[in-house]
Amino acid sequence: MFKVLDGLEGESLIVGLFKQNGNLSKALQELDKKLNNQLTKLIKSGEISSAKNSVAKLYTFDAENVKRIYFVGLGKEKEFTFQKAMEAFGHAFQAVQQDQKKIVSVQLSTFIGGDVEEVDAAHALAEAFALSTYKIKNYKQRSSSSESSIEAVHVLTDADKAKINAALTAGYVYGRGTNSARTLVNMPSNLLTATELANYSIELAKKYSFEIEILEKKDMEEMGMGGILAVNKGSSEPPKMIVLKYQGKKIWDDAIGLVGKGITYDTGGYSLKPRDGLVNMKTDMAGAAAVLGAMEIIGEIKPKQNVVAVIPATDNMIGSGAMKPDDVIVSLSGKTIEILNTDAEGRLALADGITYAKQHGAKYIIDVATLTGGVIVALGKHTTGAMTNNEKLYDQLWKASVECNERIWRLPIFEDDRERVKNSKMADLNNSPGREGHAIMGGAFLAEFAEDTPWVHLDIAGTSTTSKKGPLGPEGATGVMTRTLAAFVEKFVPIKS
């Protein structure tokens, strides 16, 4: 896919252009000379702009070894950041892909500025390439995913080729893992059942030599997993509890538990969603997809960490045996739960998932889920809600999210929030105390199962999908938190008590 070269090959070239306070950079001066100073003239006339994310195409008429050059505006050099580099590359690659060109070269030195060095630019290039050129797999007779794609990217640089290649590999791995998560979330629920999610996990385990365990319904009944079983009661599809283990240390200690909500379709059960609310409920397994995407990245980069991924997978349907409001169930932890809202099902499955991760030796828990509409009311659709019981663990996750430009914002859990989820005359807990602070109630409920284990909850209900295409991907699933989880694991430092 990527080839690091000293000289130019291919028919198309991508060049970055900062706002000029003086002379052109060395690379651009050489290019301008070959173009008989046409570049300078076109910049002055405004036909080629340095405005952030603008893209202009110039045909060389054989004045250079390439037929066309794509100039992408980078804005002010001193304000250039890794994320701005990602977006600039995204715009450029989308322009090349729209022109159906299969091979493109990139003059890497023209993307160096601000706090972005050449190795950073290489990582941004590869990650942005994967994300920006992603196509949704659809089921039309003539699918857009079968259209022409860029097949090779030539990276022109004088920098250390081993370091550049390593950065390209890492960036592409992160982008590709996110795309895998996107594809899972975009799949129709009749095709991506809990069984198929388990089969996908089995293939992932084979590829990366993960230890895998798939609990069947009978296993869950014997173990007392009343949370996920209650959610599954109305379904004809069997539930699966999926466990993947990656051991990056000789001793299984300080294991990080990644728990992803795998509700493959959510009707709301007898607390039925309104008609419009049923559309896109195939995406209610985006937490599971993020965990699987992160495990793909982990399998590639092989960090010196121990990770156990747990995915409770089922759909939430209506049937003669479905759970009902007023039911009382017993979770894997032994805690009893009064069901007040069958549409607050994800937390029931996650409760068993969190407990099972702890039973597998997880000393830290990160759960990720499309848990509540309340988080969208609170934070909108561009920010993931977070809750925690451990400042040090949250701080490490927050730093990973900043690095990956996946915004999270912490919401509080106070003692009276805990008391609200304990407010039941019939059981230890209730699963839905009311609409007020609904996102916080979801987190407070899960905190009762994390108990003293350092834990962070990520509510991605608003950020897991987007209705608008952008420089780093189309509308639909975003794969959010895939990169953050992987970056968190890669750089994790065990917390001293």
Coordinates of C-alpha atoms in Angstrom, one line a residue:
M1 CA 0.0 0.0 0.0
F2 CA 2.7 2.5 1.0
K3 CA 6.1 2.9 -0.6
V4 CA 8.8 5.3 0.7
L5 CA 10.7 6.9 -2.2
D6 CA 13.4 9.5 -2.8
G7 CA 12.1 10.5 -6.2
L8 CA 8.8 11.0 -7.9
E9 CA 6.8 8.1 -9.4
G10 CA 3.2 8.0 -10.7
E11 CA 0.9 10.4 -12.4
S12 CA -0.5 12.3 -9.4
L13 CA 1.2 14.3 -6.6
I14 CA -0.2 15.7 -3.4
V15 CA 1.5 18.8 -2.0
G16 CA 0.7 20.8 1.1
L17 CA 0.6 24.6 1.0
F18 CA 0.9 26.9 4.0
K19 CA 0.0 30.6 4.0
Q20 CA 3.1 32.3 2.7
N21 CA 4.7 35.1 4.7
G22 CA 7.7 35.1 2.3
N23 CA 9.3 32.7 0.0
L24 CA 8.1 29.2 -0.8
S25 CA 9.6 26.3 1.0
K26 CA 12.5 24.5 -0.7
A27 CA 10.4 21.7 -2.1
L28 CA 7.9 24.2 -3.5
Q29 CA 10.6 26.4 -4.9
E30 CA 12.0 23.4 -6.9
L31 CA 8.5 22.5 -8.1
D32 CA 7.8 26.2 -9.0
K33 CA 11.0 26.2 -11.1
K34 CA 10.0 23.1 -13.0
L35 CA 6.6 24.8 -13.7
N36 CA 8.2 27.9 -15.0
N37 CA 7.1 30.0 -12.0
Q38 CA 3.4 29.2 -12.7
L39 CA 2.9 28.1 -9.1
T40 CA 3.9 31.5 -7.7
K41 CA 1.6 33.2 -10.2
L42 CA -1.4 31.0 -9.4
I43 CA -0.9 31.5 -5.6
K44 CA -0.8 35.2 -6.1
S45 CA -3.9 35.2 -8.3
G46 CA -5.8 33.0 -5.7
E47 CA -6.4 30.1 -8.1
I48 CA -4.3 27.9 -5.7
S49 CA -5.2 28.7 -2.2
S50 CA -3.4 28.0 1.1
A51 CA -6.8 28.3 3.0
K52 CA -7.2 25.4 5.4
N53 CA -8.5 22.3 3.6
S54 CA -8.9 23.9 0.2
V55 CA -7.9 21.6 -2.7
A56 CA -6.8 22.8 -6.1
K57 CA -5.7 20.6 -9.0
L58 CA -3.1 21.7 -11.5
Y59 CA -2.2 19.9 -14.7
T60 CA 1.5 20.1 -15.5
F61 CA 1.4 19.5 -19.2
D62 CA 4.5 17.4 -18.9
A63 CA 6.5 20.2 -17.1
E64 CA 7.0 17.6 -14.3
N65 CA 7.1 13.8 -14.0
V66 CA 3.4 13.8 -13.0
K67 CA 0.4 14.8 -15.0
R68 CA -1.5 16.5 -12.1
I69 CA -0.7 18.0 -8.8
Y70 CA -3.2 18.4 -5.9
F71 CA -2.5 21.4 -3.7
V72 CA -4.1 21.2 -0.3
G73 CA -4.3 24.3 1.8
L74 CA -2.8 24.0 5.4
G75 CA -3.5 27.4 6.8
K76 CA -0.9 29.1 9.1
E77 CA 2.2 27.1 9.6
K78 CA 2.6 27.9 13.3
E79 CA -1.0 26.7 14.0
F80 CA -0.6 23.4 12.2
T81 CA -1.4 20.3 14.3
F82 CA -1.6 16.6 13.9
Q83 CA -5.4 16.7 13.6
K84 CA -5.2 19.5 11.0
A85 CA -2.7 17.3 9.1
M86 CA -5.2 14.4 9.3
E87 CA -8.0 16.5 7.8
A88 CA -5.8 18.0 5.1
F89 CA -4.7 14.5 4.0
G90 CA -8.3 13.4 4.1
H91 CA -9.5 16.1 1.8
A92 CA -6.6 15.4 -0.6
F93 CA -7.1 11.7 -0.7
Q94 CA -10.9 12.1 -1.3
A95 CA -10.2 14.4 -4.2
V96 CA -7.8 11.8 -5.7
Q97 CA -10.3 9.0 -5.1
Q98 CA -13.1 11.0 -6.7
D99 CA -10.9 11.3 -9.8
Q100 CA -10.5 7.5 -9.7
K101 CA -6.7 7.6 -9.7
K102 CA -5.1 4.4 -8.4
I103 CA -1.6 5.6 -7.6
V104 CA -0.7 8.9 -5.9
S105 CA 2.6 10.4 -4.5
V106 CA 2.8 12.7 -1.5
Q107 CA 5.6 15.2 -0.9
L108 CA 5.8 14.7 2.9
S109 CA 8.1 17.6 3.6
T110 CA 5.4 20.0 2.6
F111 CA 3.3 18.9 5.5
I112 CA 5.8 19.8 8.2
G113 CA 4.9 22.7 10.5
G114 CA 3.7 23.8 13.9
D115 CA 4.1 20.8 16.2
V116 CA 4.0 18.3 13.3
E117 CA 7.3 16.7 12.5
E118 CA 8.0 14.3 9.5
V119 CA 7.3 11.1 11.5
D120 CA 4.0 12.6 12.8
A121 CA 3.0 13.6 9.3
A122 CA 3.6 10.1 8.1
H123 CA 1.4 8.6 10.8
A124 CA -1.3 11.2 10.0
L125 CA -1.0 10.5 6.3
A126 CA -1.6 6.7 6.7
E127 CA -4.3 7.0 9.3
A128 CA -6.2 9.7 7.3
F129 CA -5.8 7.6 4.1
A130 CA -7.6 4.6 5.7
L131 CA -10.3 6.7 7.3
S132 CA -11.0 9.2 4.5
T133 CA -11.2 6.6 1.7
Y134 CA -13.5 4.2 3.6
K135 CA -16.6 3.2 1.7
I136 CA -19.7 1.8 3.3
K137 CA -20.5 -1.7 2.1
N138 CA -24.0 -1.7 0.8
Y139 CA -26.2 -4.4 -0.8
K140 CA -27.2 -2.7 -4.0
Q141 CA -26.7 -4.5 -7.3
R142 CA -24.1 -2.0 -8.1
S143 CA -22.4 -1.2 -4.8
S144 CA -20.4 2.0 -4.3
S145 CA -17.8 -0.1 -2.4
S146 CA -16.9 -1.8 -5.7
E147 CA -15.9 1.5 -7.4
S148 CA -12.2 2.3 -8.2
S149 CA -10.0 2.9 -5.1
I150 CA -6.5 4.2 -4.5
E151 CA -4.2 1.2 -4.6
A152 CA -0.8 2.6 -3.7
V153 CA 0.6 5.7 -2.0
H154 CA 4.2 6.8 -2.7
V155 CA 5.7 8.8 0.1
L156 CA 8.5 11.2 -1.0
T157 CA 10.9 12.0 1.8
D158 CA 14.5 12.4 2.8
A159 CA 13.9 11.4 6.4
D160 CA 14.9 8.2 8.1
K161 CA 13.0 5.6 6.0
A162 CA 12.7 3.0 8.8
K163 CA 11.1 5.6 11.1
I164 CA 8.8 6.8 8.3
N165 CA 7.8 3.2 7.4
A166 CA 7.0 2.5 11.1
A167 CA 4.9 5.6 11.4
L168 CA 3.0 4.7 8.2
T169 CA 2.4 1.2 9.4
A170 CA 1.1 2.4 12.8
G171 CA -1.2 5.0 11.3
Y172 CA -2.7 2.6 8.8
V173 CA -3.3 0.0 11.5
Y174 CA -5.2 2.5 13.6
G175 CA -7.3 3.7 10.6
R176 CA -8.0 0.2 9.4
G177 CA -9.1 -1.0 12.9
T178 CA -11.5 1.9 13.0
N179 CA -12.9 1.0 9.6
S180 CA -13.5 -2.6 10.8
A181 CA -15.6 -1.2 13.6
R182 CA -17.4 1.1 11.2
T183 CA -18.3 -1.9 8.9
L184 CA -19.7 -3.9 11.8
V185 CA -21.9 -1.0 13.0
N186 CA -23.2 -0.3 9.5
M187 CA -24.2 -3.9 8.9
P188 CA -28.0 -4.7 9.0
S189 CA -29.0 -6.5 12.1
N190 CA -30.5 -9.5 10.2
L191 CA -27.0 -10.2 9.0
L192 CA -25.0 -9.3 12.1
T193 CA -26.7 -11.4 14.8
A194 CA -25.0 -12.3 18.1
T195 CA -23.9 -15.5 16.4
E196 CA -22.3 -13.7 13.5
L197 CA -20.6 -11.3 16.0
A198 CA -19.2 -14.3 17.8
N199 CA -18.0 -15.8 14.4
Y200 CA -16.3 -12.5 13.6
S201 CA -14.6 -12.6 17.0
I202 CA -13.4 -16.2 16.3
E203 CA -11.8 -15.2 13.1
L204 CA -10.1 -12.2 14.8
A205 CA -8.8 -14.6 17.5
K206 CA -7.4 -17.0 14.8
K207 CA -5.6 -14.2 13.0
Y208 CA -4.0 -12.7 16.1
S209 CA -3.6 -15.8 18.3
F210 CA -6.0 -14.5 20.9
E211 CA -7.4 -16.8 23.5
I212 CA -11.2 -17.0 22.9
E213 CA -14.2 -18.1 24.8
I214 CA -17.8 -18.0 23.6
L215 CA -20.4 -18.7 26.2
E216 CA -23.7 -20.1 24.9
K217 CA -27.1 -19.6 26.5
K218 CA -26.9 -22.9 28.4
D219 CA -23.5 -21.8 29.9
M220 CA -25.0 -18.4 30.9
E221 CA -27.9 -20.1 32.6
E222 CA -25.6 -22.4 34.6
M223 CA -23.5 -19.4 35.6
G224 CA -26.4 -17.2 36.5
M225 CA -26.0 -14.4 34.0
G226 CA -29.5 -13.1 34.6
G227 CA -28.8 -9.7 33.0
I228 CA -28.0 -10.7 29.5
L229 CA -30.5 -13.6 29.6
A230 CA -33.3 -11.2 30.6
V231 CA -32.5 -9.0 27.6
N232 CA -32.5 -12.1 25.3
K233 CA -35.8 -13.6 26.5
G234 CA -37.9 -12.1 23.7
S235 CA -35.6 -13.2 21.0
S236 CA -35.3 -16.2 18.7
E237 CA -31.6 -15.5 18.3
P238 CA -29.4 -17.1 20.9
P239 CA -27.2 -14.8 23.0
K240 CA -23.4 -15.0 23.1
M241 CA -20.9 -13.9 25.8
I242 CA -17.7 -13.3 23.8
V243 CA -14.3 -13.2 25.5
L244 CA -11.0 -12.4 23.8
K245 CA -7.7 -12.4 25.7
Y246 CA -4.5 -10.9 24.6
Q247 CA -1.5 -11.6 26.8
G248 CA 1.4 -9.2 26.2
K249 CA 3.2 -10.0 29.5
K250 CA 4.6 -13.3 30.8
I251 CA 2.4 -13.1 33.8
W252 CA -1.3 -12.4 33.7
D253 CA -1.5 -9.4 35.9
D254 CA -2.7 -5.8 35.7
A255 CA -5.1 -6.9 33.0
I256 CA -7.2 -4.2 31.3
G257 CA -10.8 -5.2 30.7
L258 CA -12.6 -3.7 27.7
V259 CA -16.3 -4.4 27.9
G260 CA -18.5 -3.5 24.8
K261 CA -22.2 -3.4 24.6
G262 CA -23.3 -5.8 21.8
I263 CA -27.0 -5.3 21.4
T264 CA -27.4 -6.1 17.7
Y265 CA -30.8 -4.6 17.5
D266 CA -32.9 -2.8 20.2
T267 CA -36.7 -2.5 19.9
G268 CA -36.9 -1.2 23.4
G269 CA -38.8 -4.4 24.4
Y270 CA -42.2 -3.8 25.9
S271 CA -41.0 -0.2 26.7
L272 CA -41.3 0.0 22.9
K273 CA -39.4 2.8 21.1
P274 CA -41.4 5.2 18.9
R275 CA -41.5 4.4 15.1
D276 CA -38.7 6.9 14.3
G277 CA -36.6 5.7 17.2
L278 CA -36.4 2.2 15.8
V279 CA -34.5 3.3 12.7
N280 CA -30.8 2.7 13.0
M281 CA -31.1 0.6 16.2
K282 CA -28.8 -1.8 14.3
T283 CA -26.1 0.5 15.6
D284 CA -26.7 -0.4 19.3
M285 CA -23.7 -2.7 19.2
A286 CA -21.2 0.1 18.4
G287 CA -19.5 -0.4 21.8
A288 CA -18.8 -4.0 20.9
A289 CA -17.5 -2.9 17.5
A290 CA -15.2 -0.3 19.1
V291 CA -13.8 -3.1 21.4
L292 CA -13.3 -5.5 18.5
G293 CA -11.7 -2.7 16.4
A294 CA -9.3 -1.9 19.3
M295 CA -8.5 -5.6 19.6
E296 CA -7.5 -5.7 15.9
I297 CA -5.1 -2.8 16.5
I298 CA -3.8 -4.4 19.6
G299 CA -3.2 -7.7 17.7
E300 CA -1.2 -5.7 15.1
I301 CA 0.9 -3.5 17.4
K302 CA 1.4 -6.1 20.2
P303 CA 1.7 -3.8 23.2
K304 CA 3.3 -5.2 26.4
Q305 CA 0.0 -5.2 28.2
N306 CA -2.6 -7.8 29.2
V307 CA -6.1 -7.2 27.8
V308 CA -9.4 -9.1 28.2
A309 CA -12.3 -8.0 25.9
V310 CA -15.8 -9.0 27.0
I311 CA -18.8 -8.5 24.7
P312 CA -22.3 -9.5 25.9
A313 CA -24.2 -9.9 22.6
T314 CA -27.9 -10.3 22.0
D315 CA -30.8 -8.4 20.5
N316 CA -33.7 -6.9 22.5
M317 CA -37.0 -8.0 21.0
I318 CA -40.6 -8.4 22.0
G319 CA -42.0 -11.9 22.4
S320 CA -44.2 -14.0 24.6
G321 CA -41.3 -14.6 27.0
A322 CA -39.8 -11.2 26.9
M323 CA -38.9 -9.4 30.1
K324 CA -41.5 -6.9 31.4
P325 CA -41.5 -3.9 33.6
D326 CA -41.8 -5.0 37.2
D327 CA -39.8 -8.2 36.6
V328 CA -37.0 -8.9 39.1
I329 CA -33.8 -10.6 37.8
V330 CA -30.6 -11.9 39.4
S331 CA -27.3 -10.7 37.8
L332 CA -24.1 -12.7 37.6
S333 CA -22.8 -10.7 40.5
G334 CA -25.7 -11.9 42.7
K335 CA -27.2 -8.5 42.9
T336 CA -31.0 -8.4 42.1
I337 CA -32.4 -5.8 39.7
E338 CA -36.0 -4.6 39.4
I339 CA -36.8 -3.9 35.7
L340 CA -38.6 -0.5 35.4
N341 CA -37.8 0.1 31.7
T342 CA -37.1 -2.7 29.2
D343 CA -35.5 -0.1 27.0
A344 CA -32.7 0.3 29.6
E345 CA -31.4 -3.1 28.5
G346 CA -27.8 -2.4 27.6
R347 CA -26.8 -1.8 31.3
L348 CA -28.3 -5.2 32.2
A349 CA -26.1 -7.0 29.7
L350 CA -23.1 -4.8 30.6
A351 CA -23.5 -5.6 34.3
D352 CA -22.9 -9.3 33.6
G353 CA -20.1 -8.3 31.1
I354 CA -18.3 -6.2 33.7
T355 CA -18.6 -8.9 36.4
Y356 CA -17.3 -11.6 34.0
A357 CA -14.3 -9.4 33.0
K358 CA -13.4 -9.2 36.7
Q359 CA -13.8 -12.9 37.0
H360 CA -11.2 -13.2 34.2
G361 CA -8.8 -11.1 36.2
A362 CA -9.4 -7.6 34.9
K363 CA -7.9 -5.1 37.3
Y364 CA -9.2 -2.1 35.3
I365 CA -12.4 -1.8 33.4
I366 CA -13.3 0.4 30.5
D367 CA -16.9 -0.1 29.3
V368 CA -18.1 1.5 26.1
A369 CA -21.8 1.6 25.0
T370 CA -24.5 3.4 23.1
L371 CA -26.2 3.6 26.5
T372 CA -28.5 6.6 26.7
G373 CA -30.3 9.3 24.6
G374 CA -29.7 11.4 27.7
V375 CA -26.0 11.8 26.8
I376 CA -27.0 13.4 23.5
V377 CA -29.2 15.9 25.4
A378 CA -26.3 16.7 27.7
L379 CA -23.3 16.8 25.3
G380 CA -24.6 16.7 21.7
K381 CA -23.4 14.4 19.0
H382 CA -19.7 15.3 18.9
T383 CA -18.7 14.5 22.5
T384 CA -18.7 11.1 24.3
G385 CA -19.9 11.1 27.9
A386 CA -17.6 9.6 30.5
M387 CA -18.0 8.6 34.2
T388 CA -15.5 7.1 36.5
N389 CA -14.6 5.9 40.0
N390 CA -10.9 6.5 39.6
E391 CA -9.2 9.8 38.7
K392 CA -5.9 8.3 37.6
L393 CA -7.5 5.8 35.3
Y394 CA -9.7 8.5 33.7
D395 CA -6.7 10.8 33.3
Q396 CA -4.9 8.1 31.2
L397 CA -8.0 7.5 29.0
W398 CA -8.6 11.2 28.6
K399 CA -5.0 11.7 27.3
A400 CA -5.5 8.9 24.8
S401 CA -8.8 10.5 23.6
V402 CA -7.0 13.9 23.1
E403 CA -4.2 12.2 21.1
C404 CA -6.9 10.6 18.9
N405 CA -9.1 13.7 18.7
E406 CA -12.1 11.7 20.1
R407 CA -13.6 14.2 22.5
I408 CA -14.8 13.0 25.9
W409 CA -16.3 14.9 28.8
R410 CA -16.7 13.7 32.3
L411 CA -20.1 13.7 34.0
P412 CA -20.4 13.3 37.7
I413 CA -21.7 10.5 39.9
F414 CA -22.7 11.7 43.3
E415 CA -23.9 9.7 46.3
D416 CA -27.5 10.7 45.7
D417 CA -27.2 9.3 42.1
R418 CA -26.1 6.0 43.6
E419 CA -29.0 6.1 46.0
R420 CA -31.5 6.6 43.1
V421 CA -30.4 3.3 41.4
K422 CA -30.7 1.6 44.7
N423 CA -34.2 2.9 45.2
S424 CA -36.3 -0.3 44.9
K425 CA -38.6 -2.0 47.3
M426 CA -38.3 -5.3 45.4
A427 CA -34.5 -5.6 44.6
D428 CA -31.0 -4.3 45.3
L429 CA -31.1 -2.0 42.3
N430 CA -33.6 -0.7 39.7
N431 CA -32.5 -0.3 36.1
S432 CA -34.1 3.1 35.4
P433 CA -34.8 5.6 38.1
G434 CA -36.3 8.2 35.7
R435 CA -35.5 10.7 33.0
E436 CA -33.7 13.2 35.1
G437 CA -29.9 12.8 34.6
H438 CA -30.6 9.7 32.6
A439 CA -27.0 9.4 31.3
I440 CA -25.7 9.7 34.8
M441 CA -28.2 7.0 36.0
G442 CA -26.8 4.6 33.4
G443 CA -23.3 5.2 34.7
A444 CA -24.3 5.0 38.3
F445 CA -26.0 1.7 37.7
L446 CA -22.8 0.2 36.1
A447 CA -20.7 1.6 38.9
E448 CA -22.5 -0.8 41.2
F449 CA -20.9 -3.7 39.3
A450 CA -17.5 -2.2 38.8
E451 CA -17.5 -1.8 42.6
D452 CA -13.9 -1.1 43.8
T453 CA -12.3 -2.0 40.5
P454 CA -10.9 1.2 38.8
W455 CA -13.5 1.8 36.0
V456 CA -14.4 4.3 33.3
H457 CA -17.8 4.3 31.5
L458 CA -18.0 5.7 27.9
D459 CA -21.4 6.6 26.5
I460 CA -21.1 6.9 22.8
A461 CA -24.8 7.1 21.9
G462 CA -24.3 10.5 20.2
T463 CA -20.8 9.9 18.7
S464 CA -21.1 6.4 17.3
T465 CA -22.7 7.6 14.0
T466 CA -22.8 10.8 12.0
S467 CA -25.3 12.1 9.4
K468 CA -22.7 14.1 7.6
K469 CA -19.7 13.0 5.6
G470 CA -16.4 14.7 6.4
P471 CA -12.7 14.6 5.5
L472 CA -12.2 11.5 7.5
G473 CA -15.1 9.4 6.4
P474 CA -18.6 9.1 5.1
E475 CA -21.9 9.4 6.9
G476 CA -22.9 6.4 9.0
A477 CA -20.8 4.7 11.6
T478 CA -17.8 6.5 13.0
G479 CA -15.9 3.7 14.8
V480 CA -15.6 6.1 17.7
M481 CA -13.4 5.1 20.6
T482 CA -11.7 2.3 18.7
R483 CA -8.5 4.4 18.4
T484 CA -8.8 5.8 21.9
L485 CA -9.1 2.4 23.5
A486 CA -6.1 1.1 21.5
A487 CA -4.0 4.2 22.3
F488 CA -5.0 3.9 26.0
V489 CA -3.9 0.2 26.1
E490 CA -0.7 0.9 24.2
K491 CA 0.5 3.6 26.7
F492 CA -1.1 2.3 29.8
V493 CA 0.8 2.6 33.1
P494 CA -0.5 0.4 36.0
I495 CA -2.0 2.5 38.8
K496 CA -0.3 2.3 42.1
S497 CA -2.7 2.1 45.1

